[in-house]
Short mmCIF file of C-alpha atoms in Angstrom, two decimals:
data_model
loop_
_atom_site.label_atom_id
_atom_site.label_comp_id
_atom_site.label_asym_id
_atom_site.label_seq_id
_atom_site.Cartn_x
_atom_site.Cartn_y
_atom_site.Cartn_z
CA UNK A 208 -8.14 12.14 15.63
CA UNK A 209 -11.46 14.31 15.39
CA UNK A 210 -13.01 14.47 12.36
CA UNK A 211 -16.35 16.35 11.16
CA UNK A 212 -19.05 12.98 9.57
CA UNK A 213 -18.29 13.93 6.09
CA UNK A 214 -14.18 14.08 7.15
CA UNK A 215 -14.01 10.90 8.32
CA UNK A 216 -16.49 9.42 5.46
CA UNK A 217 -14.01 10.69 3.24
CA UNK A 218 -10.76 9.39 5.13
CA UNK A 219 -12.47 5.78 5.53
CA UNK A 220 -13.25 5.94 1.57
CA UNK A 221 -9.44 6.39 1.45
CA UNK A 222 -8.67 4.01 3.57
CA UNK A 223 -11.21 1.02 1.60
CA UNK A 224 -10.07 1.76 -1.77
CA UNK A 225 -6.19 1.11 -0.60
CA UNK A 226 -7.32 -2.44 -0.49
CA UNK A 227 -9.76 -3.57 2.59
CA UNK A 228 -10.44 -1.72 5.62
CA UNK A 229 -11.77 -3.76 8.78
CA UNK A 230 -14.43 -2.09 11.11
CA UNK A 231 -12.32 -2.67 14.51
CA UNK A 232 -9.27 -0.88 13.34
CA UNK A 233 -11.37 1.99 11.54
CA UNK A 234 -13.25 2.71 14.69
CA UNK A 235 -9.51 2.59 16.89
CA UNK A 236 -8.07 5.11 14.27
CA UNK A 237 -10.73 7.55 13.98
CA UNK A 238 -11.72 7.35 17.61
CA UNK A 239 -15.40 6.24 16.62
CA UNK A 240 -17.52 3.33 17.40
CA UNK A 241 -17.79 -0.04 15.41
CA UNK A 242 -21.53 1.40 15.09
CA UNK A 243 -20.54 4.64 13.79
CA UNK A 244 -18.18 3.29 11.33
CA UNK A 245 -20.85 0.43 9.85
CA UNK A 246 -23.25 3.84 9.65
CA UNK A 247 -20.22 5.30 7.52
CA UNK A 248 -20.27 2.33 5.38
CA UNK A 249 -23.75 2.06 4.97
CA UNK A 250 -23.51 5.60 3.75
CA UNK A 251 -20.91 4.74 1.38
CA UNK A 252 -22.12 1.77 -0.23
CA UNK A 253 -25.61 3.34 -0.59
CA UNK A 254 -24.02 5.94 -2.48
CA UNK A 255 -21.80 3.42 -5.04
CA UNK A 256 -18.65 4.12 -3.39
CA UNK A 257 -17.92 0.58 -1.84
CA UNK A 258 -19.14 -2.20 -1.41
CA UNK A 259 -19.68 -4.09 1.86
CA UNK A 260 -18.10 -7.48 2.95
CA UNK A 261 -18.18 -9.35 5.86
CA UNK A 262 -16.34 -6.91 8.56
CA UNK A 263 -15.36 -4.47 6.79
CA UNK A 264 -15.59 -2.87 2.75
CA UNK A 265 -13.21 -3.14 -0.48
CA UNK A 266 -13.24 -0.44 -2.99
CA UNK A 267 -15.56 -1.01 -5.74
CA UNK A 268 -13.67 0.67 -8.84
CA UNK A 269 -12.51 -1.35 -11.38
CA UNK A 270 -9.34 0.26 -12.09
CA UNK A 271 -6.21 1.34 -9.78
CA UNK A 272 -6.38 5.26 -9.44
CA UNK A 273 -3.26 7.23 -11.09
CA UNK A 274 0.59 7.80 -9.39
CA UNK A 275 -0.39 11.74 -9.84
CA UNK A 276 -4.16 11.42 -8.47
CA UNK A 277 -2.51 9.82 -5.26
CA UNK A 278 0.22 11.81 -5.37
CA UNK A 279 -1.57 15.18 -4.03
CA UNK A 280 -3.55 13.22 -1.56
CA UNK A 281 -2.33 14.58 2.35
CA UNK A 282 0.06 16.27 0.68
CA UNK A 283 1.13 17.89 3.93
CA UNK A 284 0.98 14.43 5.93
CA UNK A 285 3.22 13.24 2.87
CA UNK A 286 5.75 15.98 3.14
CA UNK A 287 5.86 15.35 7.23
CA UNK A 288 6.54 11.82 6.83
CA UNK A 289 9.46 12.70 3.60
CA UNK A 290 11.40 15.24 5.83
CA UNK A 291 11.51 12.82 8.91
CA UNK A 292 12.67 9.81 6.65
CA UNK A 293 15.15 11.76 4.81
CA UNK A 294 17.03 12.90 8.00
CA UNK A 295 17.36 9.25 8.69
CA UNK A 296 19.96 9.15 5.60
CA UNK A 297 23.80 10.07 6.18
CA UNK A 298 26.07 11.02 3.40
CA UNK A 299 27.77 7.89 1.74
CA UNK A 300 25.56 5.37 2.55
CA UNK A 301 23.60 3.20 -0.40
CA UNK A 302 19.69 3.79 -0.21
CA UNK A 303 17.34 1.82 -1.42
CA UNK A 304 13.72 3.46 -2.24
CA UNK A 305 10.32 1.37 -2.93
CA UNK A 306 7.37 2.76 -5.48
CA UNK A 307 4.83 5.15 -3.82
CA UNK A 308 4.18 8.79 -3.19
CA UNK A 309 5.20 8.82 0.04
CA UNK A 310 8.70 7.31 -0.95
CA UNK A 311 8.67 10.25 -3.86
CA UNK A 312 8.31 12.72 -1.04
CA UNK A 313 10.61 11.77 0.80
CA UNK A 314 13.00 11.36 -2.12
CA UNK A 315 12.86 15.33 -2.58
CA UNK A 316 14.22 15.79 0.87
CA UNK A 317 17.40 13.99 -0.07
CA UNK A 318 18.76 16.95 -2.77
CA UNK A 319 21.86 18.14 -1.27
CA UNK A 320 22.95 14.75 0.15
CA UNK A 321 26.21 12.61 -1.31
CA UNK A 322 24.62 9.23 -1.56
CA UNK A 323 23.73 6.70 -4.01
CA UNK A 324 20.14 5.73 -4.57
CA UNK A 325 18.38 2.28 -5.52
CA UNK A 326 15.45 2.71 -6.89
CA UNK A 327 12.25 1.14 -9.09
CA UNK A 328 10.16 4.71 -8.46
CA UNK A 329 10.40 6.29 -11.92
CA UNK A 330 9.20 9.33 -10.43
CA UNK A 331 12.39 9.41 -7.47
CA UNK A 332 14.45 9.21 -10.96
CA UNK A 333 12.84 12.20 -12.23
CA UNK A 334 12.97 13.95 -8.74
CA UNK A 335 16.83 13.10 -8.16
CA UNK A 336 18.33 13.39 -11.76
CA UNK A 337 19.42 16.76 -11.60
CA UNK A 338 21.16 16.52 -8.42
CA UNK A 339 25.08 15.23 -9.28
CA UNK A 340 26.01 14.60 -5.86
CA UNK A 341 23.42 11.31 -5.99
CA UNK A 342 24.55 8.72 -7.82
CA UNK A 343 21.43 6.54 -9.03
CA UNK A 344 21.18 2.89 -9.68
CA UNK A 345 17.87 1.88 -12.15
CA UNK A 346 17.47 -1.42 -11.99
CA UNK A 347 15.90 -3.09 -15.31
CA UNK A 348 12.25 -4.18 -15.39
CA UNK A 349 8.55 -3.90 -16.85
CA UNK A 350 7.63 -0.72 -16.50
CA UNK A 351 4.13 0.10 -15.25
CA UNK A 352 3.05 3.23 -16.68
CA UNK A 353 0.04 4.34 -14.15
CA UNK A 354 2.00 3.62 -11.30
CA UNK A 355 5.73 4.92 -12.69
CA UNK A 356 7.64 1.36 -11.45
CA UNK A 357 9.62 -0.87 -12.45
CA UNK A 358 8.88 -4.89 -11.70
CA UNK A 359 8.98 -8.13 -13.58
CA UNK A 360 12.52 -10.88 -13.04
CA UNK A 361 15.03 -8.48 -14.36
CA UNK A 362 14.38 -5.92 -11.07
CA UNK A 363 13.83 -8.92 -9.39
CA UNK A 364 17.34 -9.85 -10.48
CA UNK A 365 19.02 -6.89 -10.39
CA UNK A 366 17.94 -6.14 -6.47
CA UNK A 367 19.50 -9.70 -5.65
CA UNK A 368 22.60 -8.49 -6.17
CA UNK A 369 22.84 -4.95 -4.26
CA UNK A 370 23.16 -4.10 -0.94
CA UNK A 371 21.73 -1.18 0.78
CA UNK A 372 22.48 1.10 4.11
CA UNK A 373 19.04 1.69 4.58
CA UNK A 374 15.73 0.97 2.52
CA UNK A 375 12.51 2.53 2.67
CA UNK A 376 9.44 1.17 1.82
CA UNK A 377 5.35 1.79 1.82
CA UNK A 378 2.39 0.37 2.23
CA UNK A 379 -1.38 -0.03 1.74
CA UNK A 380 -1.76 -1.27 5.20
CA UNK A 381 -0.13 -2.62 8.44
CA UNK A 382 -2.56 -5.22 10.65
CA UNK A 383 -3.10 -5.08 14.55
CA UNK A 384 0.33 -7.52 14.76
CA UNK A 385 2.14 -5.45 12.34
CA UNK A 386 2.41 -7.13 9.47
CA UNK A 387 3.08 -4.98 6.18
CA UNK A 388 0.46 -5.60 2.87
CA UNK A 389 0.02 -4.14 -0.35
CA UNK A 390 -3.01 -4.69 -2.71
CA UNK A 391 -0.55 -5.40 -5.80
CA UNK A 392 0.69 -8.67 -5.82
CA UNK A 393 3.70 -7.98 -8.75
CA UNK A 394 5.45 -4.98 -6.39
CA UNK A 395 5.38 -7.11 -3.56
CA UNK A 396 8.89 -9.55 -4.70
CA UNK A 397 10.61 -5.74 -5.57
CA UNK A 398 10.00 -5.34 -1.77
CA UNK A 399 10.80 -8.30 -0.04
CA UNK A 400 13.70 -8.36 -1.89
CA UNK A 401 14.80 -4.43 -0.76
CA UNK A 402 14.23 -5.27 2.86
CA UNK A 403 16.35 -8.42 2.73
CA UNK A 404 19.26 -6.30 0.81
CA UNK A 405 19.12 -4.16 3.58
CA UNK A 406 20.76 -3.14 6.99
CA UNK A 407 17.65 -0.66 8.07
CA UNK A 408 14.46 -1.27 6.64
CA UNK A 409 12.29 2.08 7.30
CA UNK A 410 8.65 1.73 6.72
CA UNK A 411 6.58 4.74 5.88
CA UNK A 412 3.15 4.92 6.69
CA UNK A 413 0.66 7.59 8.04
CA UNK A 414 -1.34 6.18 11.19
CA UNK A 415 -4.18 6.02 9.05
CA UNK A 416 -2.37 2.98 7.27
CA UNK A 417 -2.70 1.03 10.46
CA UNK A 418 -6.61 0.80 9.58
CA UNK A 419 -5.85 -0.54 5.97
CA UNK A 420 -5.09 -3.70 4.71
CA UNK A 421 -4.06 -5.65 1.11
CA UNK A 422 -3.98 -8.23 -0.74
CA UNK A 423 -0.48 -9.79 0.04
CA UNK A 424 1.61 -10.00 3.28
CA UNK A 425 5.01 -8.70 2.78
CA UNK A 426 6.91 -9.13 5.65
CA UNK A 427 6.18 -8.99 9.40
CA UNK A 428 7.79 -6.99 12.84
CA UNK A 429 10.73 -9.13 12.79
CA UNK A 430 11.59 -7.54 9.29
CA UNK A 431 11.61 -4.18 10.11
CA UNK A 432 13.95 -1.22 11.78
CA UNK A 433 12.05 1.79 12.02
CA UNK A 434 8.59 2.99 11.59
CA UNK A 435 7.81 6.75 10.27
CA UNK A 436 4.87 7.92 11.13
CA UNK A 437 2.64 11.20 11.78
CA UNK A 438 0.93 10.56 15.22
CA UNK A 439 0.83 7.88 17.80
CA UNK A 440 0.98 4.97 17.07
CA UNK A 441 -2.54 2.46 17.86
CA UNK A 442 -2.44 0.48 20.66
CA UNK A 443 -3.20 -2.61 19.61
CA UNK A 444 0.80 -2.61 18.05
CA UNK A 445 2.37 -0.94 20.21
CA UNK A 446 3.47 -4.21 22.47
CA UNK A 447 4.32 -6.24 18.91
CA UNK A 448 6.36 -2.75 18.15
CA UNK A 449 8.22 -3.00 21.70
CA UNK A 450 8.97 -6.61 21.39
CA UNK A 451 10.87 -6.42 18.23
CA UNK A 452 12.89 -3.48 19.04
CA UNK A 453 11.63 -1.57 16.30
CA UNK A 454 12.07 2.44 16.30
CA UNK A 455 9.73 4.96 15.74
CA UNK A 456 9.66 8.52 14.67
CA UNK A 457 6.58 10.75 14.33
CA UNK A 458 6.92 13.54 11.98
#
């Protein structure tokens, strides 16, 4: 992708405060090199907006930004990525749909569909409720108010004993031998748990998630189905992609 300085400095910010962002994969997604991007990080830690590690940044704010201030972010890559996951689905079958904004927006391309959700989004309750031809299933749980989930043992529980069609799930960042992370450890059990109650496990994530990392490993390749995503997708998983068999779709 081509991206004006202040463009990119503003993508990579993105990218660092999902969790960690390493300097190789920055400079393979934005088509830059390593030098450019340590310039871009030098920038941004001079200014307060991360701080600098050892290859690569993390995000230096002490709190985890909003379900609606995410939300609006690449709204348009969001709403790509939604309407190409959503056509996966097929009246009758049992989906199963993780936490996320991406997950929400895909959620609202399923009205007009006869299926029954799964589902610890709050929001993708709120989205689907009015629709009578989906049948939802809440499972219980904590509820975490900034991020509209639901976690804790009773989820936990609850997703042991369902069964899915097909499951969708996001991420804060996929690494060069595609394993899946996310940067908060309690949602990551709700997940692991959705992918192995599945048939298809769908993973939604813009390319620029393939320069992001986390806190926790999820899963790896041999867990997944299919991979939605909004441009090509970086080499250095393409052959890990190939040797599992796993689809892809860009929106």
């Amino acid at each position: 992708m081509t991206l004006l300085p202040a463009q990119r400095r503003n993508e990579i910010l993105r990218a660092v405060r999902d969790g960690q962002a390493h300097v190789g994969h920055l400079a393979e997604v934005f088509g830059v090199s390593e030098m450019t991007v340590r310039r871009d990080l030098h920038r941004l830690a001079r200014d307060g907006k991360l701080e600098r590690v050892h290859g690569g940044a993390v995000h230096t704010a002490g709190q985890e930004p909003g379900f609606s201030q995410i939300e609006v972010e690449r709204f348009d890559v969001k709403d790509r990525l939604g309407a190409a996951a959503a056509a996966l689905v097929e009246d009758g079958q049992t989906v199963m749909i993780d936490i996320g904004t991406s997950t929400l927006q895909m959620a609202r391309h399923l009205h007009g569909k006869q299926i029954t959700v799964v589902t610890t989004n709050l929001a993708i309750v709120e989205e689907l409720l009015p629709d009578p031809g989906i049948e939802l299933v809440l499972p219980g749980g904590i509820v975490r108010r900034n991020y509209r989930s639901l976690v804790g043992v009773l989820a936990e529980d609850s997703l042991r004993q369902l069964k899915s069609d097909i499951a969708f799930l996001g991420t804060s960042g996929v690494d060069g031998e595609m394993g899946v992370w996310d940067t908060t450890m309690v949602e990551v059990p709700i997940k692991r748990l959705m992918i192995g109650g599945t048939d298809c496990a769908v993973l939604i994530a813009d390319v620029a998630k393939f320069a992001m990392t986390g806190m926790v490993r999820v899963c790896g390749p041999e867990s997944l189905d299919h991979v939605v995503t909004d441009a090509p997708l970086p080499a250095s998983v393409r052959s890990v992609v190939d040797a599992n068999g796993i689809e892809v779709t860009i929106a």
